[in-house]
Amino acid sequence: MSTIIYPSPIFGPIHSRRLGISLGINLMPPDGKVCTFDCIYCECGFNSDHRAKLRRPDREEVKKALEAKLILMSQQRQLPDVLTFAGNGEPTAHPLFAEIIDDTICLRNRYCPNAKVSVLSNATFADRPAVHDALMKVDNNILKLDTVDPLYINKVDRPVSNVYDVNKIIEAMRAYNGHVIIQTMFLCGTKDGQNVDNTGDEYVNPWLEAMNTIRPQMVMIYTIDRETPCTTLLKVSPQRLDEIKAKVISLDIPCSASY
């Protein structure tokens, strides 16, 4: 199985199915994975298989590396559509996440003012005041919510902390007052012989209720596109994704589907 461990602090640019030409910002170590989730579908593999030995990049390292890359891309006349915080783990877990967001916005304004700043987060720290304030400053505050079912979350997303509370996360998402994009992975298949299909109405309908509570500016639904550490997972059909997409749109919430 092929596992992706991204360089740090800057990687790409790469083409994102959902965001366009994306220059990645990885706030985790370059030799492993550090995440508050241990998702069975993560392209970076399981946490236990990729323990990092190196440290996270500090604020100044991120700033210098990002500026150097943007200068180079400007010279090459190939500016990014988006600067995306992603990589080998949860970006908001970096202790200086808020300060790094401020630096990134300043550099974006200087070198590529038309680019968006996006954060891909699993939302575990979305209720922390400093994280909330930082995410309110970015263009695309993309927070994960695969389901509202705690048993499914523990089986598939597998939060590292045993105090993860999905209802608390939903309230944190609601507190962004619409300045949030919800990203949801839909799966079929099994894990250790247990069904992990979250496309049935018993999962989708409560999730739709949460979308109506949060009232995000947009919902992004998708299915697996790359190799996963759990090899018994299956893609969801485009037809089923389109059915779920139509239900979101019926709530007067924009929705995109990536197959």
Short mmCIF file of C-alpha atoms in Angstrom, two decimals:
data_model
loop_
_atom_site.label_atom_id
_atom_site.label_comp_id
_atom_site.label_asym_id
_atom_site.label_seq_id
_atom_site.Cartn_x
_atom_site.Cartn_y
_atom_site.Cartn_z
CA MET A 1 0.00 0.00 0.00
CA SER A 2 1.22 3.47 -0.87
CA THR A 3 1.17 5.99 1.98
CA ILE A 4 1.63 9.72 1.48
CA ILE A 5 3.79 11.57 4.00
CA TYR A 6 4.02 15.18 2.91
CA PRO A 7 7.09 17.41 3.08
CA SER A 8 7.06 20.14 5.70
CA PRO A 9 6.38 23.00 5.95
CA ILE A 10 5.53 23.56 2.26
CA PHE A 11 4.51 21.02 -0.37
CA GLY A 12 3.13 21.14 -3.88
CA PRO A 13 1.51 22.80 -5.62
CA ILE A 14 -0.92 19.97 -6.28
CA HIS A 15 -4.28 19.84 -8.02
CA SER A 16 -7.12 19.50 -5.53
CA ARG A 17 -10.44 18.01 -6.61
CA ARG A 18 -12.23 20.61 -4.53
CA LEU A 19 -9.92 23.64 -4.35
CA GLY A 20 -7.95 23.95 -7.61
CA ILE A 21 -4.18 24.56 -7.75
CA SER A 22 -3.24 24.26 -4.11
CA LEU A 23 0.02 25.11 -2.38
CA GLY A 24 0.14 22.99 0.75
CA ILE A 25 1.23 24.14 4.20
CA ASN A 26 2.05 21.23 6.51
CA LEU A 27 2.47 22.17 10.18
CA MET A 28 3.38 18.63 11.19
CA PRO A 29 6.83 16.95 11.11
CA PRO A 30 8.07 15.88 7.66
CA ASP A 31 8.80 12.27 8.70
CA GLY A 32 5.50 11.11 10.16
CA LYS A 33 1.90 11.69 11.12
CA VAL A 34 0.61 13.65 14.13
CA CYS A 35 -3.18 13.80 14.23
CA THR A 36 -6.05 14.03 16.69
CA PHE A 37 -7.96 11.53 14.51
CA ASP A 38 -6.76 8.15 13.23
CA CYS A 39 -9.14 7.74 10.29
CA ILE A 40 -9.24 4.36 8.62
CA TYR A 41 -9.30 6.08 5.20
CA CYS A 42 -6.44 8.54 5.73
CA GLU A 43 -3.99 8.66 2.81
CA CYS A 44 -1.21 9.30 5.35
CA GLY A 45 -1.83 5.92 6.98
CA PHE A 46 -2.48 5.01 10.59
CA ASN A 47 -0.91 7.09 13.36
CA SER A 48 0.86 4.07 14.86
CA ASP A 49 2.57 3.18 11.58
CA HIS A 50 4.17 6.61 11.06
CA ARG A 51 5.40 7.93 14.38
CA ALA A 52 7.29 11.19 13.82
CA LYS A 53 10.79 11.57 15.23
CA LEU A 54 11.39 15.11 14.00
CA ARG A 55 9.76 18.23 15.45
CA ARG A 56 7.09 20.42 13.96
CA PRO A 57 8.26 23.46 11.97
CA ASP A 58 8.23 26.62 14.01
CA ARG A 59 6.50 29.85 13.03
CA GLU A 60 9.55 31.46 11.44
CA GLU A 61 10.36 28.33 9.41
CA VAL A 62 6.86 28.27 7.98
CA LYS A 63 6.95 31.97 7.14
CA LYS A 64 10.35 31.83 5.43
CA ALA A 65 9.55 28.69 3.45
CA LEU A 66 6.19 30.01 2.30
CA GLU A 67 7.63 33.35 1.22
CA ALA A 68 10.44 31.67 -0.72
CA LYS A 69 7.96 29.42 -2.54
CA LEU A 70 5.62 32.28 -3.40
CA ILE A 71 8.50 34.34 -4.77
CA LEU A 72 9.51 31.39 -6.95
CA MET A 73 5.96 30.82 -8.17
CA SER A 74 5.62 34.53 -8.94
CA GLN A 75 8.77 34.40 -11.04
CA GLN A 76 7.40 31.34 -12.85
CA ARG A 77 4.05 33.08 -13.38
CA GLN A 78 2.27 30.14 -11.77
CA LEU A 79 0.47 31.54 -8.75
CA PRO A 80 -1.72 29.20 -6.66
CA ASP A 81 -5.48 29.34 -6.46
CA VAL A 82 -5.33 28.50 -2.78
CA LEU A 83 -2.92 28.20 0.13
CA THR A 84 -4.08 25.09 1.97
CA PHE A 85 -3.25 24.03 5.50
CA ALA A 86 -3.23 20.25 5.34
CA GLY A 87 -0.58 17.51 5.36
CA ASN A 88 0.39 14.90 7.94
CA GLY A 89 -2.12 15.67 10.66
CA GLU A 90 -4.37 18.24 12.27
CA PRO A 91 -3.09 21.78 11.49
CA THR A 92 -4.93 23.50 14.34
CA ALA A 93 -2.95 21.35 16.80
CA HIS A 94 0.14 23.47 16.17
CA PRO A 95 0.67 25.67 19.27
CA LEU A 96 1.21 28.76 17.09
CA PHE A 97 -1.52 28.04 14.57
CA ALA A 98 -3.20 31.44 15.02
CA GLU A 99 0.06 33.35 14.54
CA ILE A 100 0.95 31.30 11.46
CA ILE A 101 -2.45 32.11 9.97
CA ASP A 102 -1.70 35.83 10.43
CA ASP A 103 1.68 35.43 8.70
CA THR A 104 0.12 33.49 5.84
CA ILE A 105 -2.56 36.09 5.20
CA CYS A 106 0.10 38.82 5.08
CA LEU A 107 2.19 36.85 2.57
CA ARG A 108 -0.89 36.02 0.50
CA ASN A 109 -1.81 39.69 0.33
CA ARG A 110 1.71 40.58 -0.78
CA TYR A 111 2.41 37.90 -3.39
CA CYS A 112 -0.87 36.37 -4.56
CA PRO A 113 -3.81 38.51 -3.44
CA ASN A 114 -6.30 36.54 -5.52
CA ALA A 115 -5.49 33.26 -3.77
CA LYS A 116 -7.70 31.91 -1.02
CA VAL A 117 -6.41 30.69 2.34
CA SER A 118 -7.98 27.35 3.25
CA VAL A 119 -7.72 25.17 6.33
CA LEU A 120 -8.63 21.47 6.23
CA SER A 121 -9.40 20.52 9.82
CA ASN A 122 -11.08 17.64 11.61
CA ALA A 123 -12.63 20.25 13.96
CA THR A 124 -11.36 18.70 17.20
CA PHE A 125 -10.12 22.13 18.35
CA ALA A 126 -12.77 24.20 16.58
CA ASP A 127 -14.17 25.41 19.92
CA ARG A 128 -10.87 26.83 21.21
CA PRO A 129 -11.07 30.64 21.16
CA ALA A 130 -7.69 31.19 19.46
CA VAL A 131 -8.47 28.58 16.80
CA HIS A 132 -11.97 29.98 16.29
CA ASP A 133 -10.65 33.51 15.81
CA ALA A 134 -7.95 32.32 13.37
CA LEU A 135 -10.41 30.28 11.31
CA MET A 136 -12.73 33.26 11.08
CA LYS A 137 -9.93 35.08 9.22
CA VAL A 138 -9.37 32.49 6.49
CA ASP A 139 -11.34 32.29 3.27
CA ASN A 140 -12.21 28.62 3.45
CA ASN A 141 -12.75 27.25 6.95
CA ILE A 142 -13.25 23.58 6.04
CA LEU A 143 -14.26 21.40 8.97
CA LYS A 144 -14.88 17.66 8.91
CA LEU A 145 -18.09 15.98 10.00
CA ASP A 146 -18.45 12.46 8.57
CA THR A 147 -21.48 11.56 10.69
CA VAL A 148 -23.20 12.47 13.95
CA ASP A 149 -23.22 8.87 15.19
CA PRO A 150 -20.69 8.42 18.05
CA LEU A 151 -20.25 4.70 17.43
CA TYR A 152 -19.44 5.30 13.78
CA ILE A 153 -17.04 8.11 14.67
CA ASN A 154 -15.16 5.83 17.06
CA LYS A 155 -15.03 3.08 14.45
CA VAL A 156 -14.01 5.15 11.42
CA ASP A 157 -12.64 8.59 12.44
CA ARG A 158 -11.22 7.20 15.69
CA PRO A 159 -10.53 10.34 17.77
CA VAL A 160 -7.34 10.05 19.80
CA SER A 161 -8.96 11.72 22.82
CA ASN A 162 -11.68 9.89 24.69
CA VAL A 163 -13.45 13.18 25.47
CA TYR A 164 -14.42 13.89 21.85
CA ASP A 165 -18.08 14.92 21.83
CA VAL A 166 -19.74 15.26 18.43
CA ASN A 167 -22.57 17.40 19.84
CA LYS A 168 -20.01 19.83 21.23
CA ILE A 169 -18.31 19.91 17.81
CA ILE A 170 -21.61 20.67 16.09
CA GLU A 171 -22.19 23.59 18.46
CA ALA A 172 -18.66 24.83 17.76
CA MET A 173 -19.37 24.69 14.02
CA ARG A 174 -22.62 26.56 14.53
CA ALA A 175 -20.70 29.29 16.38
CA TYR A 176 -18.91 30.24 13.14
CA ASN A 177 -22.22 31.80 12.06
CA GLY A 178 -22.07 30.44 8.54
CA HIS A 179 -18.35 31.05 7.98
CA VAL A 180 -17.67 27.34 7.68
CA ILE A 181 -17.59 24.69 4.97
CA ILE A 182 -18.48 21.17 6.10
CA GLN A 183 -16.53 18.33 4.50
CA THR A 184 -17.91 14.80 4.73
CA MET A 185 -16.41 11.50 3.60
CA PHE A 186 -18.91 8.87 2.52
CA LEU A 187 -17.74 5.27 2.48
CA CYS A 188 -18.82 1.73 1.76
CA GLY A 189 -17.08 -1.50 2.69
CA THR A 190 -15.92 -2.98 5.96
CA LYS A 191 -13.29 -2.63 8.70
CA ASP A 192 -12.37 -5.79 10.62
CA GLY A 193 -15.52 -7.39 9.30
CA GLN A 194 -17.78 -4.55 10.46
CA ASN A 195 -19.85 -2.51 8.03
CA VAL A 196 -18.65 1.11 7.65
CA ASP A 197 -21.25 2.27 5.13
CA ASN A 198 -22.51 5.72 6.20
CA THR A 199 -24.67 6.35 3.13
CA GLY A 200 -27.89 4.87 4.49
CA ASP A 201 -30.75 7.05 5.69
CA GLU A 202 -30.05 6.11 9.32
CA TYR A 203 -26.77 8.04 8.99
CA VAL A 204 -27.64 10.61 6.34
CA ASN A 205 -30.85 11.97 7.87
CA PRO A 206 -29.35 12.90 11.29
CA TRP A 207 -26.34 14.34 9.45
CA LEU A 208 -28.71 16.48 7.38
CA GLU A 209 -30.31 17.72 10.61
CA ALA A 210 -26.85 18.78 11.78
CA MET A 211 -26.27 20.62 8.48
CA ASN A 212 -29.53 22.47 9.02
CA THR A 213 -28.40 23.40 12.55
CA ILE A 214 -24.92 24.55 11.49
CA ARG A 215 -26.09 26.34 8.32
CA PRO A 216 -22.67 26.27 6.63
CA GLN A 217 -21.86 28.37 3.60
CA MET A 218 -21.28 25.13 1.71
CA VAL A 219 -21.04 21.37 2.11
CA MET A 220 -18.42 19.26 0.33
CA ILE A 221 -19.16 15.55 0.10
CA TYR A 222 -16.69 13.09 -1.34
CA THR A 223 -15.56 9.48 -1.32
CA ILE A 224 -12.18 7.76 -1.31
CA ASP A 225 -9.93 8.60 -4.24
CA ARG A 226 -6.53 7.24 -3.16
CA GLU A 227 -5.22 4.14 -1.45
CA THR A 228 -6.29 3.78 2.16
CA PRO A 229 -4.63 2.02 5.11
CA CYS A 230 -7.74 -0.13 5.49
CA THR A 231 -7.87 -2.07 2.22
CA THR A 232 -11.49 -3.24 2.53
CA LEU A 233 -13.04 0.19 1.99
CA LEU A 234 -15.05 0.91 -1.16
CA LYS A 235 -16.02 4.02 -3.10
CA VAL A 236 -19.57 5.28 -2.97
CA SER A 237 -21.33 5.43 -6.31
CA PRO A 238 -21.74 8.79 -8.02
CA GLN A 239 -25.50 8.16 -8.06
CA ARG A 240 -25.67 7.89 -4.26
CA LEU A 241 -23.45 10.95 -3.76
CA ASP A 242 -25.71 12.90 -6.09
CA GLU A 243 -28.76 11.80 -4.09
CA ILE A 244 -27.18 13.05 -0.86
CA LYS A 245 -26.08 16.25 -2.58
CA ALA A 246 -29.66 16.91 -3.71
CA LYS A 247 -30.88 16.51 -0.11
CA VAL A 248 -28.38 19.10 1.10
CA ILE A 249 -29.37 21.52 -1.66
CA SER A 250 -33.03 21.04 -0.69
CA LEU A 251 -32.07 22.66 2.65
CA ASP A 252 -30.97 25.74 0.67
CA ILE A 253 -27.31 24.95 1.37
CA PRO A 254 -24.87 24.79 -1.58
CA CYS A 255 -23.22 21.39 -1.98
CA SER A 256 -20.53 19.87 -4.19
CA ALA A 257 -19.79 16.19 -4.73
CA SER A 258 -16.41 14.72 -5.69
CA TYR A 259 -16.38 11.21 -7.06
#
